[in-house]
PDB file of C-alpha atoms in Angstrom:
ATOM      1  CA  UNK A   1       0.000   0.000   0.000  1.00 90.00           C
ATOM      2  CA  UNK A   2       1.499   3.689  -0.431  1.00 94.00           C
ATOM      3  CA  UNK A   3       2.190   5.497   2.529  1.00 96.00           C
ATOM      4  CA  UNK A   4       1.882   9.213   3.223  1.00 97.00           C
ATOM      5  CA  UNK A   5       4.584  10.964   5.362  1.00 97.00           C
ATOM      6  CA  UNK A   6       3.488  14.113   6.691  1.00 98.00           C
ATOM      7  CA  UNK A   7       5.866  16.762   8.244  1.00 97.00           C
ATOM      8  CA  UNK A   8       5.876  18.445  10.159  1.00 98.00           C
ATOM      9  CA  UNK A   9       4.666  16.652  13.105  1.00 98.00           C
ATOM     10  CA  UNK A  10       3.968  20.243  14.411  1.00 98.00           C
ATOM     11  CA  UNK A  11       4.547  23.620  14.429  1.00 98.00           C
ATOM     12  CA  UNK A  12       4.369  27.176  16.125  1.00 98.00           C
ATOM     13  CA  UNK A  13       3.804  29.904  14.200  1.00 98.00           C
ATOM     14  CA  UNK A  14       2.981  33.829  15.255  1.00 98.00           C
ATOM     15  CA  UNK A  15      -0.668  35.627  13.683  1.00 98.00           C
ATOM     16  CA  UNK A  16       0.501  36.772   9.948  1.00 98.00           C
ATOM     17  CA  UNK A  17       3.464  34.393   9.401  1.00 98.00           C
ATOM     18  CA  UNK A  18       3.366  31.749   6.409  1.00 98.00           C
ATOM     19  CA  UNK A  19       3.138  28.185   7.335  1.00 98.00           C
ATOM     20  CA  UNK A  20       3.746  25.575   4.959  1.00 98.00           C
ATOM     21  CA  UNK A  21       3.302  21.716   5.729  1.00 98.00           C
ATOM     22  CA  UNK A  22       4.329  18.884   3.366  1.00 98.00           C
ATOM     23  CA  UNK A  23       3.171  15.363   2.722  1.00 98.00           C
ATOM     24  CA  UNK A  24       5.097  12.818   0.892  1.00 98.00           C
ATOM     25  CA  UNK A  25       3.741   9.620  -1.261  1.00 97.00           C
ATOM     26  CA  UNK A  26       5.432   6.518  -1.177  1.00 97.00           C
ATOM     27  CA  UNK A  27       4.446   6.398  -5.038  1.00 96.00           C
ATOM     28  CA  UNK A  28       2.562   8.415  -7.549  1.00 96.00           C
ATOM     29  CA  UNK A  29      -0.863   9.450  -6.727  1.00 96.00           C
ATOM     30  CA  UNK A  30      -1.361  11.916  -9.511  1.00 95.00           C
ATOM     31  CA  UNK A  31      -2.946  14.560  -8.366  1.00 96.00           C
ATOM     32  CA  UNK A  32      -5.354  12.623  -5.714  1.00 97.00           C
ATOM     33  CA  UNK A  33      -4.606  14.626  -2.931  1.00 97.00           C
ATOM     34  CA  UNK A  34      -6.476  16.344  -0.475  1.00 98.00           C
ATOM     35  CA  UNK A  35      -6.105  18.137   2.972  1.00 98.00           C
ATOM     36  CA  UNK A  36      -8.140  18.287   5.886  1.00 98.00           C
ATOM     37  CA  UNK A  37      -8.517  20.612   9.089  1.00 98.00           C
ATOM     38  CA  UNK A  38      -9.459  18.915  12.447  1.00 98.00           C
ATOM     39  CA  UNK A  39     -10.463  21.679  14.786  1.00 98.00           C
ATOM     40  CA  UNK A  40      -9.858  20.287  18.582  1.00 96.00           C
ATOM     41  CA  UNK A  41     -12.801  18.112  19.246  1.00 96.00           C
ATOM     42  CA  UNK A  42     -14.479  18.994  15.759  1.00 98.00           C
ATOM     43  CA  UNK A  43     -15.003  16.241  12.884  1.00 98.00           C
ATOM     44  CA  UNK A  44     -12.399  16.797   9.792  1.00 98.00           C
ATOM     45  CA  UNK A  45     -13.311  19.763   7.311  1.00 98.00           C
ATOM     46  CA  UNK A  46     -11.934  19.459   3.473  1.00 98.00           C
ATOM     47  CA  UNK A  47      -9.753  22.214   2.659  1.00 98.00           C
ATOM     48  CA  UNK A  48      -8.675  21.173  -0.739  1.00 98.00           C
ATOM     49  CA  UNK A  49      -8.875  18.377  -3.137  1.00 97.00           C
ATOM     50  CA  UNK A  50      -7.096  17.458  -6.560  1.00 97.00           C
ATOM     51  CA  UNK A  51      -3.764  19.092  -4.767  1.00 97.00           C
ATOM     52  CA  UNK A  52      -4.352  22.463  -5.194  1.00 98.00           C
ATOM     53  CA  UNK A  53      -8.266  22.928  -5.669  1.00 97.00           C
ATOM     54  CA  UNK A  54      -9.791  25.114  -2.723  1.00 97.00           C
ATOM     55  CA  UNK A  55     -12.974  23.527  -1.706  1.00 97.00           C
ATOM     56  CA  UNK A  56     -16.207  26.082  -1.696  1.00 96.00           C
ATOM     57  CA  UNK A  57     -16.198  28.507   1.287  1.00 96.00           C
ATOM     58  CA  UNK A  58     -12.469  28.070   2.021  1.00 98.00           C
ATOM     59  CA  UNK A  59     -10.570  31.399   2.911  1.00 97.00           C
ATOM     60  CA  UNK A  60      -8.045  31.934   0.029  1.00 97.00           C
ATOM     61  CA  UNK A  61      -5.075  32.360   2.697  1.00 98.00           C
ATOM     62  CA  UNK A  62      -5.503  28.604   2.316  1.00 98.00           C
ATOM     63  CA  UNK A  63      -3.024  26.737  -1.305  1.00 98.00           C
ATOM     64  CA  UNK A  64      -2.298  23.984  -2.287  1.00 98.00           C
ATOM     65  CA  UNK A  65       0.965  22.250  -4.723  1.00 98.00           C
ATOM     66  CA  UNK A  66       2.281  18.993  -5.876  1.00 98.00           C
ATOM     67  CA  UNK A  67       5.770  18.664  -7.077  1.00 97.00           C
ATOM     68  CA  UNK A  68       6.096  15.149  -8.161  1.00 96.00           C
ATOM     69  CA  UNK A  69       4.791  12.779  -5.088  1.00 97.00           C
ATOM     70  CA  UNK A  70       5.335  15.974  -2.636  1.00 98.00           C
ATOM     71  CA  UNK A  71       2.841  18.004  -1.656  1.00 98.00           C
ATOM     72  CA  UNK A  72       2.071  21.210   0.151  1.00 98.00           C
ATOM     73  CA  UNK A  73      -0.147  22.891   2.012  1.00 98.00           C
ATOM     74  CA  UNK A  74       0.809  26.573   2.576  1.00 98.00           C
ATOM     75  CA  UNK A  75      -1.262  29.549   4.515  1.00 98.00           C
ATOM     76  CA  UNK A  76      -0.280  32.174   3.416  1.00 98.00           C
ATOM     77  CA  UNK A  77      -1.505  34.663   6.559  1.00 98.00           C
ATOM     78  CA  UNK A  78      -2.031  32.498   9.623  1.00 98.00           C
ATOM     79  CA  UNK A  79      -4.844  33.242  11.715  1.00 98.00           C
ATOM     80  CA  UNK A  80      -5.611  32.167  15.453  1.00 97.00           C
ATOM     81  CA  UNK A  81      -8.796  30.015  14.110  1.00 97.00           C
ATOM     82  CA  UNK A  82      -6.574  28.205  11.826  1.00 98.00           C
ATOM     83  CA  UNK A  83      -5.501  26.604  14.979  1.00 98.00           C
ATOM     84  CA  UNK A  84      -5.743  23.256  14.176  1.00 98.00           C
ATOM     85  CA  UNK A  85      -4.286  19.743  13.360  1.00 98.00           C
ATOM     86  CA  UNK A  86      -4.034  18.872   9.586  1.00 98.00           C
ATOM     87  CA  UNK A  87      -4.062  16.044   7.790  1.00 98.00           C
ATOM     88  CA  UNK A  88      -2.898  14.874   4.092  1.00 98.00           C
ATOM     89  CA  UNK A  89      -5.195  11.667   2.611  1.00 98.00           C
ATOM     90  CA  UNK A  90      -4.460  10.225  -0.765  1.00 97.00           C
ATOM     91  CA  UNK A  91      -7.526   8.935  -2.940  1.00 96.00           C
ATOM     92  CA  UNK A  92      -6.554   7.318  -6.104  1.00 95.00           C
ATOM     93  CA  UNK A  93      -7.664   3.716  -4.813  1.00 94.00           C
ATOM     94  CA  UNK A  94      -7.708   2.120  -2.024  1.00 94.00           C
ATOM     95  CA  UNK A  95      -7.054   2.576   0.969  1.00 96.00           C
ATOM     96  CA  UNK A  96      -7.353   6.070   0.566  1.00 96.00           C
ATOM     97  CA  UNK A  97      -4.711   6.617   3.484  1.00 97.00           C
ATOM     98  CA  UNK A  98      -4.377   9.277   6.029  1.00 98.00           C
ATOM     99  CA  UNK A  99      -0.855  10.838   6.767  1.00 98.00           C
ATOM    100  CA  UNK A 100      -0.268  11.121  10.478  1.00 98.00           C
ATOM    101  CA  UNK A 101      -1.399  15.021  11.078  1.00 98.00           C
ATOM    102  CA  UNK A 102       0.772  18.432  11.774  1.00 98.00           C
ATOM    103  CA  UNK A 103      -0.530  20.258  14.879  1.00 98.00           C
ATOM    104  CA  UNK A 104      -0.698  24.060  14.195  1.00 98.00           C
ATOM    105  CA  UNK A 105      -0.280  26.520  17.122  1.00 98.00           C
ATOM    106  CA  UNK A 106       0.206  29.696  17.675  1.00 97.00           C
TER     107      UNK A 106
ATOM    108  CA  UNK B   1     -28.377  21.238   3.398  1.00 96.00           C
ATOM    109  CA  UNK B   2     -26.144  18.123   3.228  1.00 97.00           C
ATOM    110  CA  UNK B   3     -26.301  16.038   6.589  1.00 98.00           C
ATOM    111  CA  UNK B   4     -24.651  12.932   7.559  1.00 98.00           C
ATOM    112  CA  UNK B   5     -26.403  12.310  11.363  1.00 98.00           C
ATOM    113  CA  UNK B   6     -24.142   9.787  13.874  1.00 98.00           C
ATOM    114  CA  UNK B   7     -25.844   7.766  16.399  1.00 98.00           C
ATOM    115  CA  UNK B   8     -24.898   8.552  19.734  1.00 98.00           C
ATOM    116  CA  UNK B   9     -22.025   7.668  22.383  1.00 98.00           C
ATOM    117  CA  UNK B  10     -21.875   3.994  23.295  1.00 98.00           C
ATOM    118  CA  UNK B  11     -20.185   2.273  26.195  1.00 98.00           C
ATOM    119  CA  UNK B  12     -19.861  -1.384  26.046  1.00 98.00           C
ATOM    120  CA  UNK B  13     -17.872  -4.761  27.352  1.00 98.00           C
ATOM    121  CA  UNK B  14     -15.134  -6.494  25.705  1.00 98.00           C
ATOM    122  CA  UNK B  15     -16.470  -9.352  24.263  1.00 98.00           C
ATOM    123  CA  UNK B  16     -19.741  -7.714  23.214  1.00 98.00           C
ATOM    124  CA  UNK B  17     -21.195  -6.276  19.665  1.00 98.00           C
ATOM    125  CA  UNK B  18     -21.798  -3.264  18.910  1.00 98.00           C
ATOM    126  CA  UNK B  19     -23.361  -1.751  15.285  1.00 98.00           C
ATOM    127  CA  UNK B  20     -23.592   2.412  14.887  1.00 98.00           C
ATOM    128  CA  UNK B  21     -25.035   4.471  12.016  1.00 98.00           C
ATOM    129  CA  UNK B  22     -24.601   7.429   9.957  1.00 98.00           C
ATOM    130  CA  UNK B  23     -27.726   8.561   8.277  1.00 98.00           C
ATOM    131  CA  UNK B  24     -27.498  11.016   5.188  1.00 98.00           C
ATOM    132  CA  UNK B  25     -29.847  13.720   4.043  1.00 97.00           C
ATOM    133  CA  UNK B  26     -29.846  16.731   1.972  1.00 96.00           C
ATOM    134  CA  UNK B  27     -28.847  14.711  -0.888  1.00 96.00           C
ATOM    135  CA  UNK B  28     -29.282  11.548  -3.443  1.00 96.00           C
ATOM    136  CA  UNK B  29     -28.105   9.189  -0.762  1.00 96.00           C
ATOM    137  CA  UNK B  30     -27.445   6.113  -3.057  1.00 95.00           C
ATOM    138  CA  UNK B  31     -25.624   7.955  -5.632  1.00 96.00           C
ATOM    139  CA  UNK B  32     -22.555   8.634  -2.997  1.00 96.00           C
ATOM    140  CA  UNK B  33     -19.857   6.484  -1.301  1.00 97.00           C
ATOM    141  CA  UNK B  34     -19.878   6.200   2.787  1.00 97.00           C
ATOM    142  CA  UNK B  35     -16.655   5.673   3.754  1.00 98.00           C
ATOM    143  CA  UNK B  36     -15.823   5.163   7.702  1.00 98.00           C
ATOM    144  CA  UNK B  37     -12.574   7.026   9.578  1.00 98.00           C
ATOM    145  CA  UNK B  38     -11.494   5.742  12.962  1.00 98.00           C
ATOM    146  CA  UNK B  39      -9.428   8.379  15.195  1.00 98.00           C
ATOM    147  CA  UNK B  40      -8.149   6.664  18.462  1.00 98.00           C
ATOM    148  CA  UNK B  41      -7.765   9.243  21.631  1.00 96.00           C
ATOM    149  CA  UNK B  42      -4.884  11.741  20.704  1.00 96.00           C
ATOM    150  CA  UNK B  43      -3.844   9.888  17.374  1.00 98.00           C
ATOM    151  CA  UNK B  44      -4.760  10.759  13.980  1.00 98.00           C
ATOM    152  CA  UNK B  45      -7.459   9.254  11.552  1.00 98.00           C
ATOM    153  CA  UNK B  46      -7.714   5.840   9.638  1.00 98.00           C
ATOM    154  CA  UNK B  47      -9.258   4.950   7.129  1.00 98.00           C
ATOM    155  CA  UNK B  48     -11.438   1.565   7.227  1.00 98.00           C
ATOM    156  CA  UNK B  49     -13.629   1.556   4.151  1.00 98.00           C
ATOM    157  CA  UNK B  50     -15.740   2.759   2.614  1.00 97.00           C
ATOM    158  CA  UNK B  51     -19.655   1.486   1.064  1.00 97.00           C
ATOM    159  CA  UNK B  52     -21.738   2.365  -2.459  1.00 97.00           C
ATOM    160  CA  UNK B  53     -25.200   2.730  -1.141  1.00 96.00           C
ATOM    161  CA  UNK B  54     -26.459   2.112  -4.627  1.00 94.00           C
ATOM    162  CA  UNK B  55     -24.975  -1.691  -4.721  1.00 94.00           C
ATOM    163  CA  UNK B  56     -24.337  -2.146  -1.352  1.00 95.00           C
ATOM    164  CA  UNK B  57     -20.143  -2.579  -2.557  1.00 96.00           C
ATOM    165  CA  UNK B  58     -17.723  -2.825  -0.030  1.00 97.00           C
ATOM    166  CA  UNK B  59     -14.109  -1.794  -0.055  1.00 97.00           C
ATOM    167  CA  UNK B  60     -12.081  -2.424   3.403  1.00 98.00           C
ATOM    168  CA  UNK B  61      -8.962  -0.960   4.450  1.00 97.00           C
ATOM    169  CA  UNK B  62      -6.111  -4.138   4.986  1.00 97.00           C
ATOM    170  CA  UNK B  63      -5.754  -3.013   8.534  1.00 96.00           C
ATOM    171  CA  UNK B  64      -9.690  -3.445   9.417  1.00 98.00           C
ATOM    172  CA  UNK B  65     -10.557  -6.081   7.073  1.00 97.00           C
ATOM    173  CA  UNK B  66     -12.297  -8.870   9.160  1.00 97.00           C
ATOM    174  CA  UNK B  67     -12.244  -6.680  12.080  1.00 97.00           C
ATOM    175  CA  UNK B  68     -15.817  -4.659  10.985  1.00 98.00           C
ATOM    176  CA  UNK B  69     -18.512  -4.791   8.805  1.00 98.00           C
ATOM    177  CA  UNK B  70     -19.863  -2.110   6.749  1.00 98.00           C
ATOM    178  CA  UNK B  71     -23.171  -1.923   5.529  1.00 98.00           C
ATOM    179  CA  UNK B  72     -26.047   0.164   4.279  1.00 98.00           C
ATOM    180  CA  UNK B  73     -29.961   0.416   4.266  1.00 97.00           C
ATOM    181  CA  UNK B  74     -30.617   2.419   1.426  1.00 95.00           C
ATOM    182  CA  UNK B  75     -34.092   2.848   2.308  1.00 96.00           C
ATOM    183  CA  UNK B  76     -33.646   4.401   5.065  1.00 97.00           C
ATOM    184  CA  UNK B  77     -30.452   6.385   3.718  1.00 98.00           C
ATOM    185  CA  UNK B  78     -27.974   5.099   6.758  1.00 98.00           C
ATOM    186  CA  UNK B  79     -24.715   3.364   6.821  1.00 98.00           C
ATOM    187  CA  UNK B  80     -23.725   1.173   9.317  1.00 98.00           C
ATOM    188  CA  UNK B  81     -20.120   0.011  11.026  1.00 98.00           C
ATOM    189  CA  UNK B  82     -20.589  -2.803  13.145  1.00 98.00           C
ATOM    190  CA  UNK B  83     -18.354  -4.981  15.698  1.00 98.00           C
ATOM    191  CA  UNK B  84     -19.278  -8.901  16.523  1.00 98.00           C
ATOM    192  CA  UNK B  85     -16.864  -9.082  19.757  1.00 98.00           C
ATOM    193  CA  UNK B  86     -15.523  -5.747  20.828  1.00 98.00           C
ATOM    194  CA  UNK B  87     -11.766  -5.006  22.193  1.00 98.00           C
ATOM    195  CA  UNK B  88     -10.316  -2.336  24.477  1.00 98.00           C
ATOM    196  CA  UNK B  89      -8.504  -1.430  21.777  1.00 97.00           C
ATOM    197  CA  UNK B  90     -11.486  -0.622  19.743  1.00 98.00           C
ATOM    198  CA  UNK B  91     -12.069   2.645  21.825  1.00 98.00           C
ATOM    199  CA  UNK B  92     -11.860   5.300  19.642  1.00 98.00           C
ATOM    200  CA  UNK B  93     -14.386   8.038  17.686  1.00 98.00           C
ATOM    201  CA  UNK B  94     -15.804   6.979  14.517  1.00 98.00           C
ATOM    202  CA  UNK B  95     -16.652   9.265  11.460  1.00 98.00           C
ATOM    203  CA  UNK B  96     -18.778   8.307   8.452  1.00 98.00           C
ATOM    204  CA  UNK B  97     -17.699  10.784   5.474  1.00 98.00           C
ATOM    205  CA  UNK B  98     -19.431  10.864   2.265  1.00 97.00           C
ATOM    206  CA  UNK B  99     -17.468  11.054  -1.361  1.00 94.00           C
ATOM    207  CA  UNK B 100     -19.005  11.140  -4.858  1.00 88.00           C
ATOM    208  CA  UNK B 101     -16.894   8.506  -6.439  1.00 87.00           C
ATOM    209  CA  UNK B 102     -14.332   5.975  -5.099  1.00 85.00           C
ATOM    210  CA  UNK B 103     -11.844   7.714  -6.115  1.00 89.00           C
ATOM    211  CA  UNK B 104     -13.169  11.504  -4.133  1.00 92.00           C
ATOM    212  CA  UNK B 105     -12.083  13.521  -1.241  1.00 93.00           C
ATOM    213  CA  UNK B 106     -14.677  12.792   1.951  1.00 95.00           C
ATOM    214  CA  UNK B 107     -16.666  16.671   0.974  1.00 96.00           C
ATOM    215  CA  UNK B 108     -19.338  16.100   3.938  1.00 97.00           C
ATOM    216  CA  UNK B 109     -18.518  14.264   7.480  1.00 98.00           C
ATOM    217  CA  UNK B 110     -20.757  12.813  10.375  1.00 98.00           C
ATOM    218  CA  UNK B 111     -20.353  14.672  13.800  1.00 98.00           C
ATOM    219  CA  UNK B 112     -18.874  11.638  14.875  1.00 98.00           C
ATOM    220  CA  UNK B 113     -19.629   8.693  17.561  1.00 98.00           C
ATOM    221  CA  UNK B 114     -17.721   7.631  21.066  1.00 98.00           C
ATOM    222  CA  UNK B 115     -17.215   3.913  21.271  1.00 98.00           C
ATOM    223  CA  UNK B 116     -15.532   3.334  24.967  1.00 98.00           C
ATOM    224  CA  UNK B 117     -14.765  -0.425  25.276  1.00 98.00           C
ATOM    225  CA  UNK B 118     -13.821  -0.919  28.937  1.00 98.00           C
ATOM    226  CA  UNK B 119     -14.647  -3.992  31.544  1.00 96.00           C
TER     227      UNK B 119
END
């Protein structure tokens, strides 16, 4: 199965800084990539799908890029309710696999 | 509005079984995948598979297959994870997600449901 290696495990950042998290497949995905935000004690939100395509009613400060098998999520701006743990999930076939999360604090 | 709708917090015995459900409104339920995500206290989520309400076709994770059973009543538009003989290590909140095709990011999530397996 192809694994996804996340990294950071975590991060702090100050209000307005740029924060950029990568995730790694073990193979190629394409572009079958998409990024979550897990709010403490909240259920998973999509942020963006197909690598870099922001899903509806997702602030802008919010990109994402593939380079290969690496991707990134980058905000541009952080802001305190960005607070959050993130997570990387590959869904060309299954199973659609998980990396292991980057907690974001500030 | 899209809905998926978790049943509630359950606290059971090793040894015991257990089924939960995620019901989905808002939407053409049969024409979307259910997939189920386990997150264990303090880790991060796992993917266990995922169901096509419209054929009742079942796709398991490696890691869970054998372990659960997914299944669906598309009548009632609600998914289903269920356990035959629970273990501690079972504890963990489960999320039903829906995705369009197989190959979809999860767009809509359940609220999420407590299982607490303890003696």
């Amino acid at each position: 199965d192809i694994q996804m290696t996340q990294s950071p495990s975590s991060l702090s950042a100050s209000v307005g800084e740029r924060v950029t998290i990568t995730c790694r497949a073990s193979q190629g995905i394409s572009n079958y990539l998409a990024w979550y935000q897990q709010r403490p004690g909240k259920a998973p939100k999509l942020l963006i799908y197909e690598a870099s395509t922001l899903q509806s009613g997702v602030p802008s400060r919010f990109g994402g890029r593939r380079s290969g098998t690496d991707f990134t999520l980058t905000i541009s701006s952080l802001q305190p309710e960005d607070v959050a743990t993130y997570y990387c999930q590959k869904y060309d076939s299954a199973p659609l696999t998980f990396g292991g999360g980057t907690k974001v604090e500030i | 509005e899209v809905q998926l709708v978790q049943s509630g917090a359950e606290l059971k015995k090793p040894g015991e079984s257990l089924k939960i459900s995620c019901n989905g409104s808002g939407y053409t339920f049969p024409y979307f995948w259910i997939a189920w995500v386990r997150q264990v206290p303090g880790k991060g989520l796992e993917w266990m598979g995922m169901i096509y309400p419209g054929d009742s076709g079942t796709t398991y994770s490696p890691s869970f297959q054998g372990q659960v059973t997914i299944s669906v009543d598309k009548s009632i538009n609600t998914a289903y994870l269920q356990w035959r003989s629970l273990k501690a290590s079972d504890t963990a909140m489960y999320y039903c997600a829906r995705h369009l095709k197989s190959d979809a990011a999860h767009d809509y999530w359940g609220q999420g449901t407590l299982v607490t397996v303890s003696s």
